[in-house]
PDB file of C-alpha atoms in Angstrom:
ATOM      1  CA  MET A 660     108.788  83.737 100.499  1.00  0.00           C
ATOM      2  CA  SER A 661     108.362  87.350 101.490  1.00  0.00           C
ATOM      3  CA  SER A 662     106.340  89.527  99.133  1.00  0.00           C
ATOM      4  CA  SER A 663     108.644  92.497  99.704  1.00  0.00           C
ATOM      5  CA  PRO A 664     110.533  93.450  96.531  1.00  0.00           C
ATOM      6  CA  ILE A 665     113.669  94.147  98.591  1.00  0.00           C
ATOM      7  CA  LEU A 666     114.590  91.620 101.274  1.00  0.00           C
ATOM      8  CA  GLN A 667     116.603  93.286 104.024  1.00  0.00           C
ATOM      9  CA  SER A 668     118.558  91.619 106.784  1.00  0.00           C
ATOM     10  CA  GLU A 669     121.434  92.473 109.104  1.00  0.00           C
ATOM     11  CA  ASN A 670     123.856  89.940 110.557  1.00  0.00           C
ATOM     12  CA  ASN A 671     127.096  90.564 112.381  1.00  0.00           C
ATOM     13  CA  GLY A 672     127.663  93.999 110.889  1.00  0.00           C
ATOM     14  CA  ILE A 673     126.599  93.157 107.320  1.00  0.00           C
ATOM     15  CA  VAL A 674     123.401  94.491 105.756  1.00  0.00           C
ATOM     16  CA  THR A 675     122.112  92.283 102.932  1.00  0.00           C
ATOM     17  CA  LEU A 676     119.810  93.820 100.330  1.00  0.00           C
ATOM     18  CA  GLU A 677     118.267  91.241  98.014  1.00  0.00           C
ATOM     19  CA  PHE A 678     116.264  92.096  94.900  1.00  0.00           C
ATOM     20  CA  ASN A 679     113.171  89.940  95.258  1.00  0.00           C
ATOM     21  CA  ARG A 680     111.101  89.865  92.087  1.00  0.00           C
ATOM     22  CA  PRO A 681     112.248  86.523  90.665  1.00  0.00           C
ATOM     23  CA  GLU A 682     109.221  86.295  88.371  1.00  0.00           C
ATOM     24  CA  LYS A 683     110.475  89.502  86.692  1.00  0.00           C
ATOM     25  CA  MET A 684     114.152  88.482  86.865  1.00  0.00           C
ATOM     26  CA  ASN A 685     114.465  91.151  89.572  1.00  0.00           C
ATOM     27  CA  ALA A 686     113.663  94.065  87.272  1.00  0.00           C
ATOM     28  CA  LEU A 687     113.735  97.262  89.324  1.00  0.00           C
ATOM     29  CA  ASN A 688     110.681  99.482  89.741  1.00  0.00           C
ATOM     30  CA  VAL A 689     110.062 102.785  91.524  1.00  0.00           C
ATOM     31  CA  ALA A 690     109.169 101.168  94.853  1.00  0.00           C
ATOM     32  CA  MET A 691     112.425  99.173  94.818  1.00  0.00           C
ATOM     33  CA  TYR A 692     114.543 102.247  94.058  1.00  0.00           C
ATOM     34  CA  VAL A 693     112.958 104.108  96.955  1.00  0.00           C
ATOM     35  CA  GLU A 694     113.442 101.169  99.324  1.00  0.00           C
ATOM     36  CA  LEU A 695     117.068 100.662  98.258  1.00  0.00           C
ATOM     37  CA  LYS A 696     117.876 104.328  98.746  1.00  0.00           C
ATOM     38  CA  GLU A 697     116.342 104.379 102.231  1.00  0.00           C
ATOM     39  CA  ALA A 698     118.118 101.158 103.208  1.00  0.00           C
ATOM     40  CA  LEU A 699     121.498 102.549 102.130  1.00  0.00           C
ATOM     41  CA  GLU A 700     120.871 105.771 104.024  1.00  0.00           C
ATOM     42  CA  ARG A 701     120.103 103.816 107.198  1.00  0.00           C
ATOM     43  CA  ALA A 702     123.185 101.636 106.802  1.00  0.00           C
ATOM     44  CA  ALA A 703     125.391 104.685 106.291  1.00  0.00           C
ATOM     45  CA  LYS A 704     124.289 106.124 109.645  1.00  0.00           C
ATOM     46  CA  GLN A 705     124.699 102.952 111.713  1.00  0.00           C
ATOM     47  CA  ASN A 706     128.145 102.620 113.246  1.00  0.00           C
ATOM     48  CA  ALA A 707     127.697  98.880 113.729  1.00  0.00           C
ATOM     49  CA  ILE A 708     127.375  98.259 109.982  1.00  0.00           C
ATOM     50  CA  ALA A 709     130.660  97.335 108.298  1.00  0.00           C
ATOM     51  CA  ALA A 710     129.440  96.699 104.742  1.00  0.00           C
ATOM     52  CA  VAL A 711     126.466  96.093 102.457  1.00  0.00           C
ATOM     53  CA  LEU A 712     125.899  92.989 100.334  1.00  0.00           C
ATOM     54  CA  LEU A 713     123.794  93.266  97.154  1.00  0.00           C
ATOM     55  CA  GLN A 714     122.326  90.141  95.584  1.00  0.00           C
ATOM     56  CA  GLY A 715     119.318  88.867  93.671  1.00  0.00           C
ATOM     57  CA  SER A 716     116.826  86.075  94.332  1.00  0.00           C
ATOM     58  CA  GLY A 717     115.777  83.269  92.028  1.00  0.00           C
ATOM     59  CA  GLY A 718     119.069  82.874  90.171  1.00  0.00           C
ATOM     60  CA  ASN A 719     119.380  86.364  88.679  1.00  0.00           C
ATOM     61  CA  PHE A 720     120.962  89.603  89.893  1.00  0.00           C
ATOM     62  CA  SER A 721     118.756  92.093  87.997  1.00  0.00           C
ATOM     63  CA  SER A 722     117.431  92.333  84.460  1.00  0.00           C
ATOM     64  CA  GLY A 723     117.441  96.141  84.673  1.00  0.00           C
ATOM     65  CA  ASN A 724     114.590  98.589  84.814  1.00  0.00           C
ATOM     66  CA  ASP A 725     111.039  97.291  84.743  1.00  0.00           C
ATOM     67  CA  LEU A 726     109.747  98.630  81.419  1.00  0.00           C
ATOM     68  CA  ALA A 727     106.142  98.032  82.470  1.00  0.00           C
ATOM     69  CA  ASP A 728     106.727 100.308  85.448  1.00  0.00           C
ATOM     70  CA  PHE A 729     108.361 102.814  83.098  1.00  0.00           C
ATOM     71  CA  ALA A 730     105.222 102.818  80.982  1.00  0.00           C
ATOM     72  CA  SER A 731     102.762 103.043  83.879  1.00  0.00           C
ATOM     73  CA  GLN A 732     104.553 105.620  86.036  1.00  0.00           C
ATOM     74  CA  ASP A 733     104.913 109.326  85.544  1.00  0.00           C
ATOM     75  CA  THR A 734     108.233 109.762  83.739  1.00  0.00           C
ATOM     76  CA  GLU A 735     109.430 112.426  86.165  1.00  0.00           C
ATOM     77  CA  LYS A 736     108.579 110.244  89.156  1.00  0.00           C
ATOM     78  CA  PHE A 737     110.509 107.289  87.785  1.00  0.00           C
ATOM     79  CA  GLY A 738     113.450 109.487  86.849  1.00  0.00           C
ATOM     80  CA  LYS A 739     113.644 111.103  90.271  1.00  0.00           C
ATOM     81  CA  ALA A 740     113.532 107.724  92.021  1.00  0.00           C
ATOM     82  CA  VAL A 741     116.374 106.351  89.893  1.00  0.00           C
ATOM     83  CA  LEU A 742     118.486 109.508  90.205  1.00  0.00           C
ATOM     84  CA  SER A 743     118.027 109.655  93.970  1.00  0.00           C
ATOM     85  CA  PHE A 744     119.105 106.025  94.328  1.00  0.00           C
ATOM     86  CA  LEU A 745     122.139 106.524  92.086  1.00  0.00           C
ATOM     87  CA  ASP A 746     123.255 109.607  94.020  1.00  0.00           C
ATOM     88  CA  THR A 747     122.992 107.664  97.275  1.00  0.00           C
ATOM     89  CA  LEU A 748     124.814 104.655  95.824  1.00  0.00           C
ATOM     90  CA  ALA A 749     127.638 106.781  94.385  1.00  0.00           C
ATOM     91  CA  GLN A 750     128.191 108.557  97.707  1.00  0.00           C
ATOM     92  CA  PHE A 751     127.712 105.581 100.023  1.00  0.00           C
ATOM     93  CA  PRO A 752     130.623 105.702 102.486  1.00  0.00           C
ATOM     94  CA  LYS A 753     130.903 102.015 103.389  1.00  0.00           C
ATOM     95  CA  PRO A 754     132.106  99.064 101.309  1.00  0.00           C
ATOM     96  CA  ILE A 755     129.547  97.478  98.992  1.00  0.00           C
ATOM     97  CA  VAL A 756     129.937  93.857  97.899  1.00  0.00           C
ATOM     98  CA  ALA A 757     127.914  92.397  95.008  1.00  0.00           C
ATOM     99  CA  LYS A 758     127.131  88.735  94.406  1.00  0.00           C
ATOM    100  CA  VAL A 759     126.037  88.185  90.803  1.00  0.00           C
ATOM    101  CA  GLN A 760     124.284  85.241  89.192  1.00  0.00           C
ATOM    102  CA  GLY A 761     122.277  84.928  86.000  1.00  0.00           C
ATOM    103  CA  TYR A 762     121.377  88.183  84.285  1.00  0.00           C
ATOM    104  CA  ALA A 763     122.843  91.543  85.270  1.00  0.00           C
ATOM    105  CA  VAL A 764     121.503  93.878  82.594  1.00  0.00           C
ATOM    106  CA  GLY A 765     121.261  97.671  82.336  1.00  0.00           C
ATOM    107  CA  ILE A 766     121.389  99.056  85.850  1.00  0.00           C
ATOM    108  CA  GLY A 767     122.084  95.478  86.927  1.00  0.00           C
ATOM    109  CA  THR A 768     125.501  96.019  85.334  1.00  0.00           C
ATOM    110  CA  THR A 769     126.033  99.733  85.929  1.00  0.00           C
ATOM    111  CA  MET A 770     125.435  99.573  89.687  1.00  0.00           C
ATOM    112  CA  LEU A 771     128.373  97.154  89.867  1.00  0.00           C
ATOM    113  CA  LEU A 772     130.617 100.047  88.829  1.00  0.00           C
ATOM    114  CA  HIS A 773     129.825 101.631  92.208  1.00  0.00           C
ATOM    115  CA  CYS A 774     130.475  98.484  94.221  1.00  0.00           C
ATOM    116  CA  ASP A 775     133.839  98.041  95.886  1.00  0.00           C
ATOM    117  CA  PHE A 776     133.863  94.284  95.355  1.00  0.00           C
ATOM    118  CA  ALA A 777     131.909  92.152  92.885  1.00  0.00           C
ATOM    119  CA  TYR A 778     131.915  88.392  92.410  1.00  0.00           C
ATOM    120  CA  ALA A 779     130.009  86.366  89.826  1.00  0.00           C
ATOM    121  CA  THR A 780     129.311  82.857  88.669  1.00  0.00           C
ATOM    122  CA  LYS A 781     130.850  81.664  85.430  1.00  0.00           C
ATOM    123  CA  ASP A 782     127.513  81.708  83.594  1.00  0.00           C
ATOM    124  CA  ALA A 783     126.437  85.246  84.595  1.00  0.00           C
ATOM    125  CA  GLN A 784     125.478  87.470  81.661  1.00  0.00           C
ATOM    126  CA  PHE A 785     125.937  91.232  81.465  1.00  0.00           C
ATOM    127  CA  GLY A 786     124.604  93.865  79.088  1.00  0.00           C
ATOM    128  CA  LEU A 787     124.156  97.598  78.544  1.00  0.00           C
ATOM    129  CA  PRO A 788     121.324  97.726  75.985  1.00  0.00           C
ATOM    130  CA  PHE A 789     120.470 101.415  76.370  1.00  0.00           C
ATOM    131  CA  VAL A 790     120.908 102.444  72.729  1.00  0.00           C
ATOM    132  CA  LYS A 791     118.635  99.586  71.622  1.00  0.00           C
ATOM    133  CA  LEU A 792     115.861 101.383  73.495  1.00  0.00           C
ATOM    134  CA  GLY A 793     116.802 104.783  72.096  1.00  0.00           C
ATOM    135  CA  LEU A 794     118.332 105.719  75.448  1.00  0.00           C
ATOM    136  CA  VAL A 795     121.758 106.629  76.820  1.00  0.00           C
ATOM    137  CA  PRO A 796     123.957 105.135  79.565  1.00  0.00           C
ATOM    138  CA  GLU A 797     123.206 105.844  83.224  1.00  0.00           C
ATOM    139  CA  ALA A 798     124.863 105.588  86.645  1.00  0.00           C
ATOM    140  CA  ALA A 799     127.935 107.439  85.306  1.00  0.00           C
ATOM    141  CA  SER A 800     128.775 104.371  83.227  1.00  0.00           C
ATOM    142  CA  SER A 801     129.798 106.611  80.313  1.00  0.00           C
ATOM    143  CA  TYR A 802     132.529 107.948  82.629  1.00  0.00           C
ATOM    144  CA  LEU A 803     133.423 104.888  84.719  1.00  0.00           C
ATOM    145  CA  LEU A 804     133.462 102.239  81.993  1.00  0.00           C
ATOM    146  CA  PRO A 805     136.137 103.969  79.853  1.00  0.00           C
ATOM    147  CA  LEU A 806     138.230 104.358  83.018  1.00  0.00           C
ATOM    148  CA  LEU A 807     138.036 100.613  83.602  1.00  0.00           C
ATOM    149  CA  ALA A 808     138.040  99.162  80.109  1.00  0.00           C
ATOM    150  CA  GLY A 809     139.381 101.925  77.857  1.00  0.00           C
ATOM    151  CA  HIS A 810     137.522 104.047  75.332  1.00  0.00           C
ATOM    152  CA  ARG A 811     137.349 101.472  72.526  1.00  0.00           C
ATOM    153  CA  LYS A 812     135.996  98.662  74.681  1.00  0.00           C
ATOM    154  CA  ALA A 813     133.512 101.027  76.328  1.00  0.00           C
ATOM    155  CA  SER A 814     132.362 102.042  72.845  1.00  0.00           C
ATOM    156  CA  GLU A 815     131.672  98.404  71.963  1.00  0.00           C
ATOM    157  CA  LEU A 816     129.588  97.935  75.075  1.00  0.00           C
ATOM    158  CA  LEU A 817     127.747 101.267  75.140  1.00  0.00           C
ATOM    159  CA  LEU A 818     127.446 102.247  71.452  1.00  0.00           C
ATOM    160  CA  LEU A 819     126.920  98.757  70.004  1.00  0.00           C
ATOM    161  CA  ALA A 820     125.133  97.393  73.092  1.00  0.00           C
ATOM    162  CA  GLN A 821     127.104  94.143  72.966  1.00  0.00           C
ATOM    163  CA  GLY A 822     126.445  91.719  75.795  1.00  0.00           C
ATOM    164  CA  PHE A 823     129.327  90.045  77.598  1.00  0.00           C
ATOM    165  CA  GLY A 824     130.067  87.273  80.057  1.00  0.00           C
ATOM    166  CA  SER A 825     131.751  86.956  83.426  1.00  0.00           C
ATOM    167  CA  ASP A 826     135.277  86.355  82.154  1.00  0.00           C
ATOM    168  CA  GLU A 827     135.147  89.502  80.045  1.00  0.00           C
ATOM    169  CA  ALA A 828     133.659  91.475  82.947  1.00  0.00           C
ATOM    170  CA  LYS A 829     136.542  90.345  85.152  1.00  0.00           C
ATOM    171  CA  GLU A 830     139.090  91.211  82.472  1.00  0.00           C
ATOM    172  CA  MET A 831     137.654  94.727  82.299  1.00  0.00           C
ATOM    173  CA  GLY A 832     137.800  95.157  86.064  1.00  0.00           C
ATOM    174  CA  ILE A 833     134.056  95.041  86.737  1.00  0.00           C
ATOM    175  CA  LEU A 834     134.448  91.837  88.748  1.00  0.00           C
ATOM    176  CA  ASN A 835     137.016  90.723  91.312  1.00  0.00           C
ATOM    177  CA  ALA A 836     136.628  87.020  90.667  1.00  0.00           C
ATOM    178  CA  VAL A 837     134.591  84.468  88.707  1.00  0.00           C
ATOM    179  CA  GLY A 838     133.853  80.876  89.674  1.00  0.00           C
ATOM    180  CA  ASN A 839     131.152  78.356  90.388  1.00  0.00           C
ATOM    181  CA  GLU A 840     128.467  79.186  92.929  1.00  0.00           C
ATOM    182  CA  GLN A 841     130.375  77.642  95.820  1.00  0.00           C
ATOM    183  CA  ALA A 842     133.557  79.542  94.960  1.00  0.00           C
ATOM    184  CA  MET A 843     131.611  82.786  94.607  1.00  0.00           C
ATOM    185  CA  ASP A 844     129.908  82.313  97.982  1.00  0.00           C
ATOM    186  CA  SER A 845     133.261  81.534  99.595  1.00  0.00           C
ATOM    187  CA  ALA A 846     134.926  84.621  98.092  1.00  0.00           C
ATOM    188  CA  VAL A 847     132.059  86.849  99.232  1.00  0.00           C
ATOM    189  CA  GLU A 848     132.171  85.460 102.778  1.00  0.00           C
ATOM    190  CA  GLN A 849     135.942  85.904 102.965  1.00  0.00           C
ATOM    191  CA  THR A 850     135.658  89.528 101.839  1.00  0.00           C
ATOM    192  CA  LEU A 851     132.853  90.296 104.284  1.00  0.00           C
ATOM    193  CA  ALA A 852     134.747  88.628 107.132  1.00  0.00           C
ATOM    194  CA  LEU A 853     137.802  90.770 106.409  1.00  0.00           C
ATOM    195  CA  LEU A 854     135.705  93.941 106.252  1.00  0.00           C
ATOM    196  CA  ARG A 855     134.197  93.071 109.624  1.00  0.00           C
ATOM    197  CA  SER A 856     137.583  92.428 111.212  1.00  0.00           C
ATOM    198  CA  LEU A 857     139.587  95.395 109.925  1.00  0.00           C
ATOM    199  CA  PRO A 858     139.629  98.770 111.750  1.00  0.00           C
ATOM    200  CA  ARG A 859     136.340 100.380 110.671  1.00  0.00           C
ATOM    201  CA  GLU A 860     137.488 103.993 110.410  1.00  0.00           C
ATOM    202  CA  ALA A 861     140.569 103.049 108.402  1.00  0.00           C
ATOM    203  CA  VAL A 862     138.428 101.143 105.894  1.00  0.00           C
ATOM    204  CA  LEU A 863     135.959 104.029 105.530  1.00  0.00           C
ATOM    205  CA  GLU A 864     138.678 106.634 105.145  1.00  0.00           C
ATOM    206  CA  SER A 865     140.510 104.472 102.600  1.00  0.00           C
ATOM    207  CA  LYS A 866     137.325 104.162 100.533  1.00  0.00           C
ATOM    208  CA  ARG A 867     136.821 107.929 100.720  1.00  0.00           C
ATOM    209  CA  LEU A 868     140.368 108.551  99.520  1.00  0.00           C
ATOM    210  CA  LEU A 869     140.043 105.999  96.708  1.00  0.00           C
ATOM    211  CA  LYS A 870     136.949 107.786  95.399  1.00  0.00           C
ATOM    212  CA  LEU A 871     138.042 111.355  96.110  1.00  0.00           C
ATOM    213  CA  PRO A 872     139.731 112.063  92.727  1.00  0.00           C
ATOM    214  CA  PHE A 873     136.632 110.877  90.843  1.00  0.00           C
ATOM    215  CA  GLN A 874     133.692 111.747  93.117  1.00  0.00           C
ATOM    216  CA  LYS A 875     132.722 115.088  91.587  1.00  0.00           C
ATOM    217  CA  GLN A 876     133.022 113.784  88.026  1.00  0.00           C
ATOM    218  CA  ILE A 877     130.881 110.766  88.906  1.00  0.00           C
ATOM    219  CA  GLN A 878     128.117 112.855  90.436  1.00  0.00           C
ATOM    220  CA  ASP A 879     128.215 115.363  87.574  1.00  0.00           C
ATOM    221  CA  GLN A 880     128.067 112.564  84.992  1.00  0.00           C
ATOM    222  CA  ILE A 881     125.125 110.909  86.747  1.00  0.00           C
ATOM    223  CA  LYS A 882     123.222 114.195  86.396  1.00  0.00           C
ATOM    224  CA  HIS A 883     124.265 114.759  82.753  1.00  0.00           C
ATOM    225  CA  GLU A 884     123.252 111.220  81.824  1.00  0.00           C
ATOM    226  CA  ALA A 885     119.942 111.551  83.685  1.00  0.00           C
ATOM    227  CA  GLN A 886     119.032 114.677  81.726  1.00  0.00           C
ATOM    228  CA  ALA A 887     119.770 112.956  78.418  1.00  0.00           C
ATOM    229  CA  PHE A 888     118.012 109.786  79.595  1.00  0.00           C
ATOM    230  CA  MET A 889     114.830 111.678  80.441  1.00  0.00           C
ATOM    231  CA  LEU A 890     114.834 113.359  77.036  1.00  0.00           C
ATOM    232  CA  GLY A 891     115.313 109.974  75.421  1.00  0.00           C
ATOM    233  CA  LEU A 892     112.343 108.527  77.277  1.00  0.00           C
ATOM    234  CA  ARG A 893     110.093 111.012  75.501  1.00  0.00           C
ATOM    235  CA  SER A 894     111.501 110.256  72.039  1.00  0.00           C
ATOM    236  CA  ALA A 895     109.567 108.406  69.355  1.00  0.00           C
ATOM    237  CA  ALA A 896     112.392 105.881  68.998  1.00  0.00           C
ATOM    238  CA  THR A 897     112.176 104.908  72.654  1.00  0.00           C
ATOM    239  CA  GLN A 898     108.385 104.711  72.625  1.00  0.00           C
ATOM    240  CA  GLN A 899     108.559 102.423  69.586  1.00  0.00           C
ATOM    241  CA  ALA A 900     111.259 100.267  71.178  1.00  0.00           C
ATOM    242  CA  ILE A 901     109.267  99.857  74.389  1.00  0.00           C
ATOM    243  CA  ALA A 902     106.099  99.050  72.415  1.00  0.00           C
ATOM    244  CA  ALA A 903     108.055  96.453  70.427  1.00  0.00           C
ATOM    245  CA  PHE A 904     109.328  94.942  73.682  1.00  0.00           C
ATOM    246  CA  PHE A 905     105.785  94.516  75.018  1.00  0.00           C
ATOM    247  CA  GLU A 906     104.581  93.079  71.708  1.00  0.00           C
ATOM    248  CA  LYS A 907     107.409  90.533  71.750  1.00  0.00           C
ATOM    249  CA  SER A 908     106.573  89.665  75.368  1.00  0.00           C
ATOM    250  CA  LYS A 909     102.949  88.966  74.389  1.00  0.00           C
ATOM    251  CA  THR A 910     104.074  86.797  71.483  1.00  0.00           C
ATOM    252  CA  ASN A 911     106.397  84.760  73.712  1.00  0.00           C
ATOM    253  CA  ALA A 912     103.884  84.442  76.553  1.00  0.00           C
TER     254      ALA A 912
END
């Protein structure tokens, strides 16, 4: 297996980006954010690319940010890498399809809000545990989630940090469909085949128009959340929560 943390391939107009740290449940670090951003920028410029597929290796989508990388990196460096990726993701002009298995936690959930299509297996698990770490939502999830699920449901997920499963994610509009692995693969392939076959400019312009009423608010909210997130990273509550996480990891090792 390749040692690259992001596996990249292109086939028949589809760019596949695969999170490839299965031993860390595909937790995202600075290097991965930089690579993802650059890959999306390249795909946006290539006329032959119809869509991007996001997926994870080893049975999980992504367990969120790599807290060890958080602790070892300069806070500003990590923050800039995440913010740059989120800006690129939010403004990406072509359809993005997500294939979700296992855990999709933190940014593993919030990046789905920027995908145009998302499919998951029945046993996939989602979560937005920001407040448990003394942090705040990111990726404009504090704006997008109430739009999808309503204020009260968004409050359950973001203020109480309650995890949820695939059926609930579909009910809220985060997912298009839920099924077994074979059904998920089939749905993804059908969607990608349609995106390849439809008039390219019409698809791109339709996506632009779909996002137009919300684009400024999304980008503004990403910045507002990032400012609050960075302040939270320096708080005593967050430092204690991260220390407790590492202590628990040692105990369970």
